[in-house]
Short mmCIF file of C-alpha atoms in Angstrom, two decimals:
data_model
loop_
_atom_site.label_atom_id
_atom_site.label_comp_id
_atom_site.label_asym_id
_atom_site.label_seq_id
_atom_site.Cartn_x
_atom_site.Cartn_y
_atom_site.Cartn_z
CA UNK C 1 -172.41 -34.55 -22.10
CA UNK C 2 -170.53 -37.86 -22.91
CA UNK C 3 -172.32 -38.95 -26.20
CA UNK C 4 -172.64 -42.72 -24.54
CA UNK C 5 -174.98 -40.89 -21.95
CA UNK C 6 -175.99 -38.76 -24.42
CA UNK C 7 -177.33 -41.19 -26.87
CA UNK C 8 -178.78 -43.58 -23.83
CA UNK C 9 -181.01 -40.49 -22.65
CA UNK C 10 -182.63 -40.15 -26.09
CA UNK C 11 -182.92 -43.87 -26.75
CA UNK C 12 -184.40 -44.58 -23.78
CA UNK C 13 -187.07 -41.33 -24.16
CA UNK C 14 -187.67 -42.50 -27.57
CA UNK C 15 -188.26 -46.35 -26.02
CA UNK C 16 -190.80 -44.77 -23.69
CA UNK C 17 -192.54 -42.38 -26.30
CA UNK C 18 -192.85 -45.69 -28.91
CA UNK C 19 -197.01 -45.73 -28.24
CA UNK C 20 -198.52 -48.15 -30.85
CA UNK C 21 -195.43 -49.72 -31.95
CA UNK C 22 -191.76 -48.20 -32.77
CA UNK C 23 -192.29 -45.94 -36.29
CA UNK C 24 -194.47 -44.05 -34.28
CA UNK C 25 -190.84 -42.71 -33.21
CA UNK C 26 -189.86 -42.71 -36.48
CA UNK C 27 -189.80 -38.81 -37.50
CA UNK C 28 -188.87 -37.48 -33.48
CA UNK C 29 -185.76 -40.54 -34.06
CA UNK C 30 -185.21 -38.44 -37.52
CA UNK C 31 -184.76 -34.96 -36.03
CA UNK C 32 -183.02 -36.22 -33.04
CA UNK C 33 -180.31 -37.75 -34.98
CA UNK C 34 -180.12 -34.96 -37.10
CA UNK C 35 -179.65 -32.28 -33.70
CA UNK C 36 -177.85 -33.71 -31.87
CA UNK C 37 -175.26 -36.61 -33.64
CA UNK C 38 -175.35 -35.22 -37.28
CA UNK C 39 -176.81 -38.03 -38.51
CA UNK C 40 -178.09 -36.31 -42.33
CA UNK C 41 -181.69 -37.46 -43.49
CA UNK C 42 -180.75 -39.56 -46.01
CA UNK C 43 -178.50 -41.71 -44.27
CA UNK C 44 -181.29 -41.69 -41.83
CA UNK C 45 -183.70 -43.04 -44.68
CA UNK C 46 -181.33 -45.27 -45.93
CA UNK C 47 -180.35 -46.84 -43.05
CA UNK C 48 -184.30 -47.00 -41.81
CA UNK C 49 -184.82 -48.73 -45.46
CA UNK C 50 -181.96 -51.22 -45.21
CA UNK C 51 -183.06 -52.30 -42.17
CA UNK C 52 -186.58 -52.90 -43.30
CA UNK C 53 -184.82 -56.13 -44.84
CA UNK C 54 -183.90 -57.23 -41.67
CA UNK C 55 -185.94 -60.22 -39.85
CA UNK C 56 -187.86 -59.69 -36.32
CA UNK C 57 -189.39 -56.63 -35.04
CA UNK C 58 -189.29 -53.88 -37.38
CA UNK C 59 -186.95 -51.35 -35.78
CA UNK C 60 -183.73 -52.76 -35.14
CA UNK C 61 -181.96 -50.49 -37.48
CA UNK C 62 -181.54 -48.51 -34.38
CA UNK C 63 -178.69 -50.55 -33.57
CA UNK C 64 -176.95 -49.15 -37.02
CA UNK C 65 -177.43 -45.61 -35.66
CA UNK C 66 -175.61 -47.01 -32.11
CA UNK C 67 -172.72 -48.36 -34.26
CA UNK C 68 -172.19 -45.57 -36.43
CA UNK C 69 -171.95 -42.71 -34.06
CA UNK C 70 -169.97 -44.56 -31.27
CA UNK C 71 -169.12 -47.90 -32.85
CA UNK C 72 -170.38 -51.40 -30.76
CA UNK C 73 -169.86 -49.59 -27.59
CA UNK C 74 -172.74 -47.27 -28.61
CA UNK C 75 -174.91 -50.23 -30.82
CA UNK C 76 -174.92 -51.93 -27.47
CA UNK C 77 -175.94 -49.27 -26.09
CA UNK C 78 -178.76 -48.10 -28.10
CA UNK C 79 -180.22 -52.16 -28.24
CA UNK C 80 -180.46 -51.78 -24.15
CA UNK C 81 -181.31 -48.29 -24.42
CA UNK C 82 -184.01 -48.52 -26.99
CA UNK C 83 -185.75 -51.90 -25.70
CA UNK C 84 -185.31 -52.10 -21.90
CA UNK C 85 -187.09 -49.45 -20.82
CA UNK C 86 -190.24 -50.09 -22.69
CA UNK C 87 -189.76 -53.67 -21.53
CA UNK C 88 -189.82 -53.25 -18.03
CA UNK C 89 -193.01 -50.69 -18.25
CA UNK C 90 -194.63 -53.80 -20.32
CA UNK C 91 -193.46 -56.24 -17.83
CA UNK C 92 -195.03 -53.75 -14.81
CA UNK C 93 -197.99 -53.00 -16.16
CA UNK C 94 -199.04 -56.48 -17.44
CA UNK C 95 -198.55 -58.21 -13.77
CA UNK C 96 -200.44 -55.71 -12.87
CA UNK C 97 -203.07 -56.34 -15.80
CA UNK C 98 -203.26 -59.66 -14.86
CA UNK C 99 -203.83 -58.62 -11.15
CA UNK C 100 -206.83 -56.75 -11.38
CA UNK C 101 -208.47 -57.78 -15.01
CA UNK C 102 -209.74 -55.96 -17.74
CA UNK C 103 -210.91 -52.41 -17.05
CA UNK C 104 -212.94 -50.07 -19.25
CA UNK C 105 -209.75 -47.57 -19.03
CA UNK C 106 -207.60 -50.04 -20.23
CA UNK C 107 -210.06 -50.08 -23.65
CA UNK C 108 -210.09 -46.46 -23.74
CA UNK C 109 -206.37 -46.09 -23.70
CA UNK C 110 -206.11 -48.44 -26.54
CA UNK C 111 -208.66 -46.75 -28.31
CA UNK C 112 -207.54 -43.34 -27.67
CA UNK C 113 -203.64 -44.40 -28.92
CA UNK C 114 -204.50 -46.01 -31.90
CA UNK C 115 -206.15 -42.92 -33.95
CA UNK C 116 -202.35 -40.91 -32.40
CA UNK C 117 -199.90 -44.08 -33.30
CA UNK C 118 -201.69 -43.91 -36.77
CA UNK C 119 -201.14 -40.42 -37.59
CA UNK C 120 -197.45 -40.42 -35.95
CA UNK C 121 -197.07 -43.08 -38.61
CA UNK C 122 -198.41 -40.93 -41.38
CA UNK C 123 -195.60 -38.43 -39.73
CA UNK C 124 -192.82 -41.37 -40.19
CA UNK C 125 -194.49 -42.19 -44.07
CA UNK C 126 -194.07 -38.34 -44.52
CA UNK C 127 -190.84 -38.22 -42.98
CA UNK C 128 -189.48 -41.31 -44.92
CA UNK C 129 -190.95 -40.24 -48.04
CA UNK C 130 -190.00 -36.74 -48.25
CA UNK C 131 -186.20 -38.00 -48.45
CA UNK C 132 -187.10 -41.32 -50.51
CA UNK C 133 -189.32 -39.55 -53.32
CA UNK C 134 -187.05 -37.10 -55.28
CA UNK C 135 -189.07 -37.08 -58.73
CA UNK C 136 -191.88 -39.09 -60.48
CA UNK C 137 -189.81 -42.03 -61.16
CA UNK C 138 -189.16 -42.60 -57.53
CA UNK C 139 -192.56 -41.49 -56.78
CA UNK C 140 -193.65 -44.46 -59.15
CA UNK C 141 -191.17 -46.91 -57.47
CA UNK C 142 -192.31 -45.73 -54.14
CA UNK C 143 -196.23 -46.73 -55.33
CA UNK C 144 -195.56 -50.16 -57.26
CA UNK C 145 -194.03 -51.64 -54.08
CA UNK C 146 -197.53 -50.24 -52.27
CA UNK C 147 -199.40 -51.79 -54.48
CA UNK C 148 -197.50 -55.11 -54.68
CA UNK C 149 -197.67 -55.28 -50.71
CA UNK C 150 -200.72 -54.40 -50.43
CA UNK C 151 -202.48 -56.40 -53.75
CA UNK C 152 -200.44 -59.35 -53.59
CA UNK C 153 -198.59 -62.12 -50.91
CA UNK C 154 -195.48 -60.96 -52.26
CA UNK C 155 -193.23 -61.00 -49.57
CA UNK C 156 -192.42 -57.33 -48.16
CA UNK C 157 -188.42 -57.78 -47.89
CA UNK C 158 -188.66 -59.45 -51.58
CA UNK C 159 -190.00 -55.79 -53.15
CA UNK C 160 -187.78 -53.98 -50.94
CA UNK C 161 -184.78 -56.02 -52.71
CA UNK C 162 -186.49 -56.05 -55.86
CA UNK C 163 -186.96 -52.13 -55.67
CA UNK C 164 -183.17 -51.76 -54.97
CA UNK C 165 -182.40 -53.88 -57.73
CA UNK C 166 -184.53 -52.99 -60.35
CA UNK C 167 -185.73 -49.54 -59.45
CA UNK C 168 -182.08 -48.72 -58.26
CA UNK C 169 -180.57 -50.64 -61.80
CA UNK C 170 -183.24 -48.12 -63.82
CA UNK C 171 -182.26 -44.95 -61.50
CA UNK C 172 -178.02 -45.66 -62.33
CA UNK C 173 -178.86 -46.42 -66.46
CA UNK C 174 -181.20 -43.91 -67.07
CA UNK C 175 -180.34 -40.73 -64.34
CA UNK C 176 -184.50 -41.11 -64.01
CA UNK C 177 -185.00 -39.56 -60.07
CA UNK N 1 -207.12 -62.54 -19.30
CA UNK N 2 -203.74 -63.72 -18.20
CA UNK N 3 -203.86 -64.91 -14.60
CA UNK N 4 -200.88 -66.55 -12.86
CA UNK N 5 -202.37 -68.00 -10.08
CA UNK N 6 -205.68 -70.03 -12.55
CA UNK N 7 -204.55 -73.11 -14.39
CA UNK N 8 -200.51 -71.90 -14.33
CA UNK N 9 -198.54 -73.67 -16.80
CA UNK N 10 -198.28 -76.98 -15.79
CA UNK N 11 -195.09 -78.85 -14.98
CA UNK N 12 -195.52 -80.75 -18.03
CA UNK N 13 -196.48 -77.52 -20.33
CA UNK N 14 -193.80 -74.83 -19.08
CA UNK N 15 -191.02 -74.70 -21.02
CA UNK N 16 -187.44 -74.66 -20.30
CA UNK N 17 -185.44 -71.19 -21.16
CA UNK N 18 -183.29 -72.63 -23.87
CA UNK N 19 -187.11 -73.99 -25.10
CA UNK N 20 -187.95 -70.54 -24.92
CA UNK N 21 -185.14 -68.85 -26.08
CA UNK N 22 -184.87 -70.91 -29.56
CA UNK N 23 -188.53 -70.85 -30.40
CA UNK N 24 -188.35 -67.16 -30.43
CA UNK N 25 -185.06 -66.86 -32.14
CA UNK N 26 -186.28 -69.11 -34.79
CA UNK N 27 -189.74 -66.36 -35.48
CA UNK N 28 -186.93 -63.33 -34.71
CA UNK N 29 -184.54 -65.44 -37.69
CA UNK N 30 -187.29 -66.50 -39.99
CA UNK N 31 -189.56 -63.64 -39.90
CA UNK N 32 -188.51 -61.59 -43.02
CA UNK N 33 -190.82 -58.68 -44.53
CA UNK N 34 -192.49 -58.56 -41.13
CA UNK N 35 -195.79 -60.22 -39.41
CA UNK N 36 -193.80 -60.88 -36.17
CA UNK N 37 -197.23 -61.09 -34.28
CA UNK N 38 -198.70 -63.51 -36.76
CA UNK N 39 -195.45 -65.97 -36.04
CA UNK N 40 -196.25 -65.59 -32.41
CA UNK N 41 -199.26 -66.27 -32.57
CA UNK N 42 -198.25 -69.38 -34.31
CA UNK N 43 -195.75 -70.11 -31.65
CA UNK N 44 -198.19 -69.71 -28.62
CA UNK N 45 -201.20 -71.03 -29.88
CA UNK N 46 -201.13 -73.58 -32.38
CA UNK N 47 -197.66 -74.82 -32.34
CA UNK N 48 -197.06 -75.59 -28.51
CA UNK N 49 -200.50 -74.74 -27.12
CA UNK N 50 -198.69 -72.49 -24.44
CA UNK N 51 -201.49 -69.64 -24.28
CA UNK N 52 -204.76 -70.15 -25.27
CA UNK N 53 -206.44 -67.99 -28.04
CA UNK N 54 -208.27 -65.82 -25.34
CA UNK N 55 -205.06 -64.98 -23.04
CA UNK N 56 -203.16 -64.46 -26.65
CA UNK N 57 -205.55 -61.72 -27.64
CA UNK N 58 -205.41 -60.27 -24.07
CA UNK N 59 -201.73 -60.39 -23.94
CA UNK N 60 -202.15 -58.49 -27.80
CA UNK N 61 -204.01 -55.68 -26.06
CA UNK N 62 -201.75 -55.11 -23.27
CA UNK N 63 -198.37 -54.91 -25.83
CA UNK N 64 -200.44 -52.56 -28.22
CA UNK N 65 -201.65 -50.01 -25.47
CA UNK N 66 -197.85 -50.17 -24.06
CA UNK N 67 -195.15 -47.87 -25.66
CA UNK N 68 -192.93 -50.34 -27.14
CA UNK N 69 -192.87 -52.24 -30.17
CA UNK N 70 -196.08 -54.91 -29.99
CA UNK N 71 -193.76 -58.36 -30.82
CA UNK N 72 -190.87 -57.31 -28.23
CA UNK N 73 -194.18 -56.22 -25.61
CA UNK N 74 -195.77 -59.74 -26.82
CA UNK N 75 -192.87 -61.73 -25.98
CA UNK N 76 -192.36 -59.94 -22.38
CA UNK N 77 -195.61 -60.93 -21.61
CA UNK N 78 -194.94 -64.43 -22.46
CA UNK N 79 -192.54 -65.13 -21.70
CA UNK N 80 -193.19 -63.58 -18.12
CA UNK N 81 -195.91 -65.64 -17.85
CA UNK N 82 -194.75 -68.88 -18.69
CA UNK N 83 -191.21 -69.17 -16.61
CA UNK N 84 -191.34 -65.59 -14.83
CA UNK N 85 -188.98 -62.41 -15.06
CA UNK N 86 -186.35 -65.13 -16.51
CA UNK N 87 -188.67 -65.74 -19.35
CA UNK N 88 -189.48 -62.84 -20.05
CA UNK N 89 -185.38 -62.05 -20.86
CA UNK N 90 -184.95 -65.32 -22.95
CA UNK N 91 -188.36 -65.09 -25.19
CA UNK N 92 -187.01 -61.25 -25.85
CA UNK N 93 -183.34 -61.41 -26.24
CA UNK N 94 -184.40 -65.01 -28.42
CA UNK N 95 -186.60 -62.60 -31.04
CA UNK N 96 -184.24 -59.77 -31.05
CA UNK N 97 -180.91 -61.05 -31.45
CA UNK N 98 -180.66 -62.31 -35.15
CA UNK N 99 -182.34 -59.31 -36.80
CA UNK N 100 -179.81 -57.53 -34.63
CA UNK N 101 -176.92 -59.63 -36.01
CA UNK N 102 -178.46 -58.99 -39.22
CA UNK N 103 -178.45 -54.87 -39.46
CA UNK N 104 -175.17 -55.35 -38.18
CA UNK N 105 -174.20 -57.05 -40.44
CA UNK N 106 -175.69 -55.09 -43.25
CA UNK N 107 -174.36 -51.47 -41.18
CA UNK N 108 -170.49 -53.48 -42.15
CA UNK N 109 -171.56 -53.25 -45.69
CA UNK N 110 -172.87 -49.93 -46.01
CA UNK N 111 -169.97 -48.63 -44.03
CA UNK N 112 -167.77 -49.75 -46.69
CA UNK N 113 -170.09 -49.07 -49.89
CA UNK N 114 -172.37 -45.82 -49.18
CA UNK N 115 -169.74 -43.48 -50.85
CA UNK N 116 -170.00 -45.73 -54.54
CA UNK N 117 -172.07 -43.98 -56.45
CA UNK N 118 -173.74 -47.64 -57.82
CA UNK N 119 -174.86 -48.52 -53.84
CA UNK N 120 -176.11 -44.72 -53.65
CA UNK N 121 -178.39 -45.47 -56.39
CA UNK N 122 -179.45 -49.11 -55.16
CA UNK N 123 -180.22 -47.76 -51.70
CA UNK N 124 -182.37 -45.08 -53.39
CA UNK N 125 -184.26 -47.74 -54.96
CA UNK N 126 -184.43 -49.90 -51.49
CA UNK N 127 -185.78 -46.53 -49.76
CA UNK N 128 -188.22 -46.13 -52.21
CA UNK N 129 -189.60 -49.75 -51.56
CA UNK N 130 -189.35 -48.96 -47.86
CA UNK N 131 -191.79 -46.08 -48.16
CA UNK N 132 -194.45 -48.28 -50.22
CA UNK N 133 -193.90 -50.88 -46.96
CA UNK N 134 -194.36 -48.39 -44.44
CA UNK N 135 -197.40 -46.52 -46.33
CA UNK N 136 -198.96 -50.26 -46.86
CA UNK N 137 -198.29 -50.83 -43.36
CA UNK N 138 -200.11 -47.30 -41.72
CA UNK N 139 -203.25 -47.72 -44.41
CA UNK N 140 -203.53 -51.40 -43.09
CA UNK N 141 -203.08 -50.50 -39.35
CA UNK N 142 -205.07 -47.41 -39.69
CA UNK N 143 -207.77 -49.10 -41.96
CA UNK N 144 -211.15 -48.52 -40.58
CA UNK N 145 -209.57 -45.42 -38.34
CA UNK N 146 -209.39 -43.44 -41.66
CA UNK N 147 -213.26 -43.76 -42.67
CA UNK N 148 -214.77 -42.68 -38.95
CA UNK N 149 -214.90 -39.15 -38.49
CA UNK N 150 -213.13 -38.59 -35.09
CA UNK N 151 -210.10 -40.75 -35.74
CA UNK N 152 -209.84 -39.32 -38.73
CA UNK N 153 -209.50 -36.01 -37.17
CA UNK N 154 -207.00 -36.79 -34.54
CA UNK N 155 -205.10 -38.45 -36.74
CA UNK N 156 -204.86 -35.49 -38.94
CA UNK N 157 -204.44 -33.39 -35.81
CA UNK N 158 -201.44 -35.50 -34.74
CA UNK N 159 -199.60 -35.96 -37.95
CA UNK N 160 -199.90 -31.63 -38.51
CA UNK N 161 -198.41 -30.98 -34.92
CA UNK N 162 -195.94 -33.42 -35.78
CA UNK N 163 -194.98 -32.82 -39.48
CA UNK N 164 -195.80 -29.19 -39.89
CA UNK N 165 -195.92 -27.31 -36.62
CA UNK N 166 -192.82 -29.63 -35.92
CA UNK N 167 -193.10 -30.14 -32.35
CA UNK N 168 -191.12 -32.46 -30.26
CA UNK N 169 -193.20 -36.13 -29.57
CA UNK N 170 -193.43 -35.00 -25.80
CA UNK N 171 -195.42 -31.99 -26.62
CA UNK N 172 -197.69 -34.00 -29.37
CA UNK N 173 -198.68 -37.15 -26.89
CA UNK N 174 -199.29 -34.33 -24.20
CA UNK N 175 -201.62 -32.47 -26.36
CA UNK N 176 -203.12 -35.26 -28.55
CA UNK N 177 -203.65 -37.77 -25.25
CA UNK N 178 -205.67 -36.22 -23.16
CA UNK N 179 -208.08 -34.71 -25.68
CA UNK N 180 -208.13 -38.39 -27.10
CA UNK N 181 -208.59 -40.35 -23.83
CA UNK N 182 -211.76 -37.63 -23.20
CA UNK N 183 -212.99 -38.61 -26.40
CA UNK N 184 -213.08 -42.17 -25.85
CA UNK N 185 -213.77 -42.14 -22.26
CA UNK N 186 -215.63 -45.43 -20.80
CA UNK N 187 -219.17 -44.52 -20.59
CA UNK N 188 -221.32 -46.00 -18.11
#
């Protein structure tokens, strides 16, 4: 198969599977990458982290993927790939929302995704995590910027930077992992 | 509840595109570290008054029981509403295109720089951030899903199909959705 085609069908499926928000996706995206475009786990993680500085909606790095396995024919590609599907369904469904009002099913699909989204995130955490965390030092990096995001206002992309800087600075002068 | 025919945006209300298109650019440009939904929100219903609090949390529901990520859903929805399938483009393409610029732009860089052994070690640091965000992120999202029994359980279901009997996401959903949507069935 042609990889443009290639990388459209799994973008697309992936834009389709994204229930309760895109790192839902996050460890299928991993795997997927890894099969089929030899994308290796850490470049996956670092590229995932990297774009976590990014502005907007949180999973744009899939763009990077697009680029880097068939340059800005295939980051185009991915961008359409990755958001139009899900738009359309969104765009669909909501006219139709609007048509007919609330309905108790519409609660109960919400309710029933949010307990799944949650724990496909605890996949992506694991996923992201198990390639992130190679000893206690990182472990320790990895739980100061928790408790930073979640303890203080501290802007997110500020202890991102700051763990790449400092953390990363501490990880080159000592060999700490 | 959205509804295009009651009260639709008047003449004098409705934005134009390019309106549309640079509001959300500015939230997709501005909106580092995240909270894309809380700058919408912003947008909509403070700043230009152009849904009001009620169709803003009804729009909310609809993006978060869509697949999709919830701000790109959000701004479908509004912009559909407010000038139509036309809207709907500009409000989107408006939030996505700068962060999109921006990995780019940052891709460039690590292109050139992943080899050097100094970048290796700063983009270990940056993933280990990235794993406190995204673990700060679930516990917040999944907050009060973790303490009731039956979440908790289908959470734990999902993540151990996922992560340890490594399935593909098709077969998880089809497993985990049905047993899920009988669980929290509407009762009448």
């Amino acid at each position: 198969m042609p990889v443009l085609v290639h990388l459209m069908l799994v973008f697309g499926l992936l834009s389709l599977l994204a229930v309760g928000g895109g790192t839902a996706v996050l460890p299928e995206m991993q795997s997927m990458l890894a099969r089929h475009f030899g994308i290796d786990h850490t470049t996956f993680v670092n590229i995932y982290s990297l774009g976590q500085l990014a502005p907007g909606p949180n999973m744009l790095m899939v763009v990077v993927f697009g680029y880097q396995i068939a340059g800005f024919a295939g980051a185009g590609l991915v961008m359409t790939a990755f958001f139009l599907p899900s738009c359309l369904l969104c765009l669909g469904c909501g006219r139709y929302w609007v048509s007919i009002g609330e309905r108790p099913w519409r609660r109960a699909a919400q309710n029933a995704l949010e307990p799944i989204s949650i724990g496909l995130m605890c996949s992506g955490v694991y996923a992201v995590a198990k390639n992130a965390v190679l000893g206690p030092f990182s472990a320790l990096l990895a739980v100061a910027a928790l408790a930073l995001i979640t303890f203080t206002r501290i802007n997110p992309a500020f202890v991102i930077l700051g763990s790449g800087l400092i953390g990363g600075g501490l990880i080159l002068l000592t060999g700490l992992r | 509840m959205l509804h295009h025919n009651d009260a639709p945006p008047g003449t004098d209300t409705a934005p134009s595109l390019i309106d549309l298109f640079f509001q959300f650019m500015i939230i997709g440009a501005v909106s580092f570290g995240g909270g894309v939904v809380a700058y919408q929100r912003l947008l909509l219903v403070e700043k230009r008054k152009w849904l009001d609090a009620d169709q803003f949390m009804a729009s909310l529901a609809i993006s978060q029981t869509m697949p999709g990520l919830n701000s790109v859903n959000l701004a479908v929805l509004a912009g559909d509403y407010l000038r139509g399938v036309a809207g709907a483009v500009a409000a989107t393409l408006g939030l996505i295109l700068p962060g999109a610029a921006f990995v780019m732009l940052v891709a460039a860089a690590y292109s050139s720089g992943h080899e050097h052994p100094v970048v290796n070690q700063l983009l270990a640091g940056v993933a280990c951030g990235a794993t406190g965000l995204l673990t700060a992120i679930t516990a917040k999202l999944g907050g009060k899903l973790f303490r009731q029994v039956t979440s908790l359980l289908i959470i734990i279901a999902t993540f151990c199909l996922m992560s340890f009997a490594k399935l593909s996401l098709v077969s998880v959903l089809l497993i985990m959705a049905p047993i899920a949507l009988f669980i929290y069935r509407p009762r009448c």
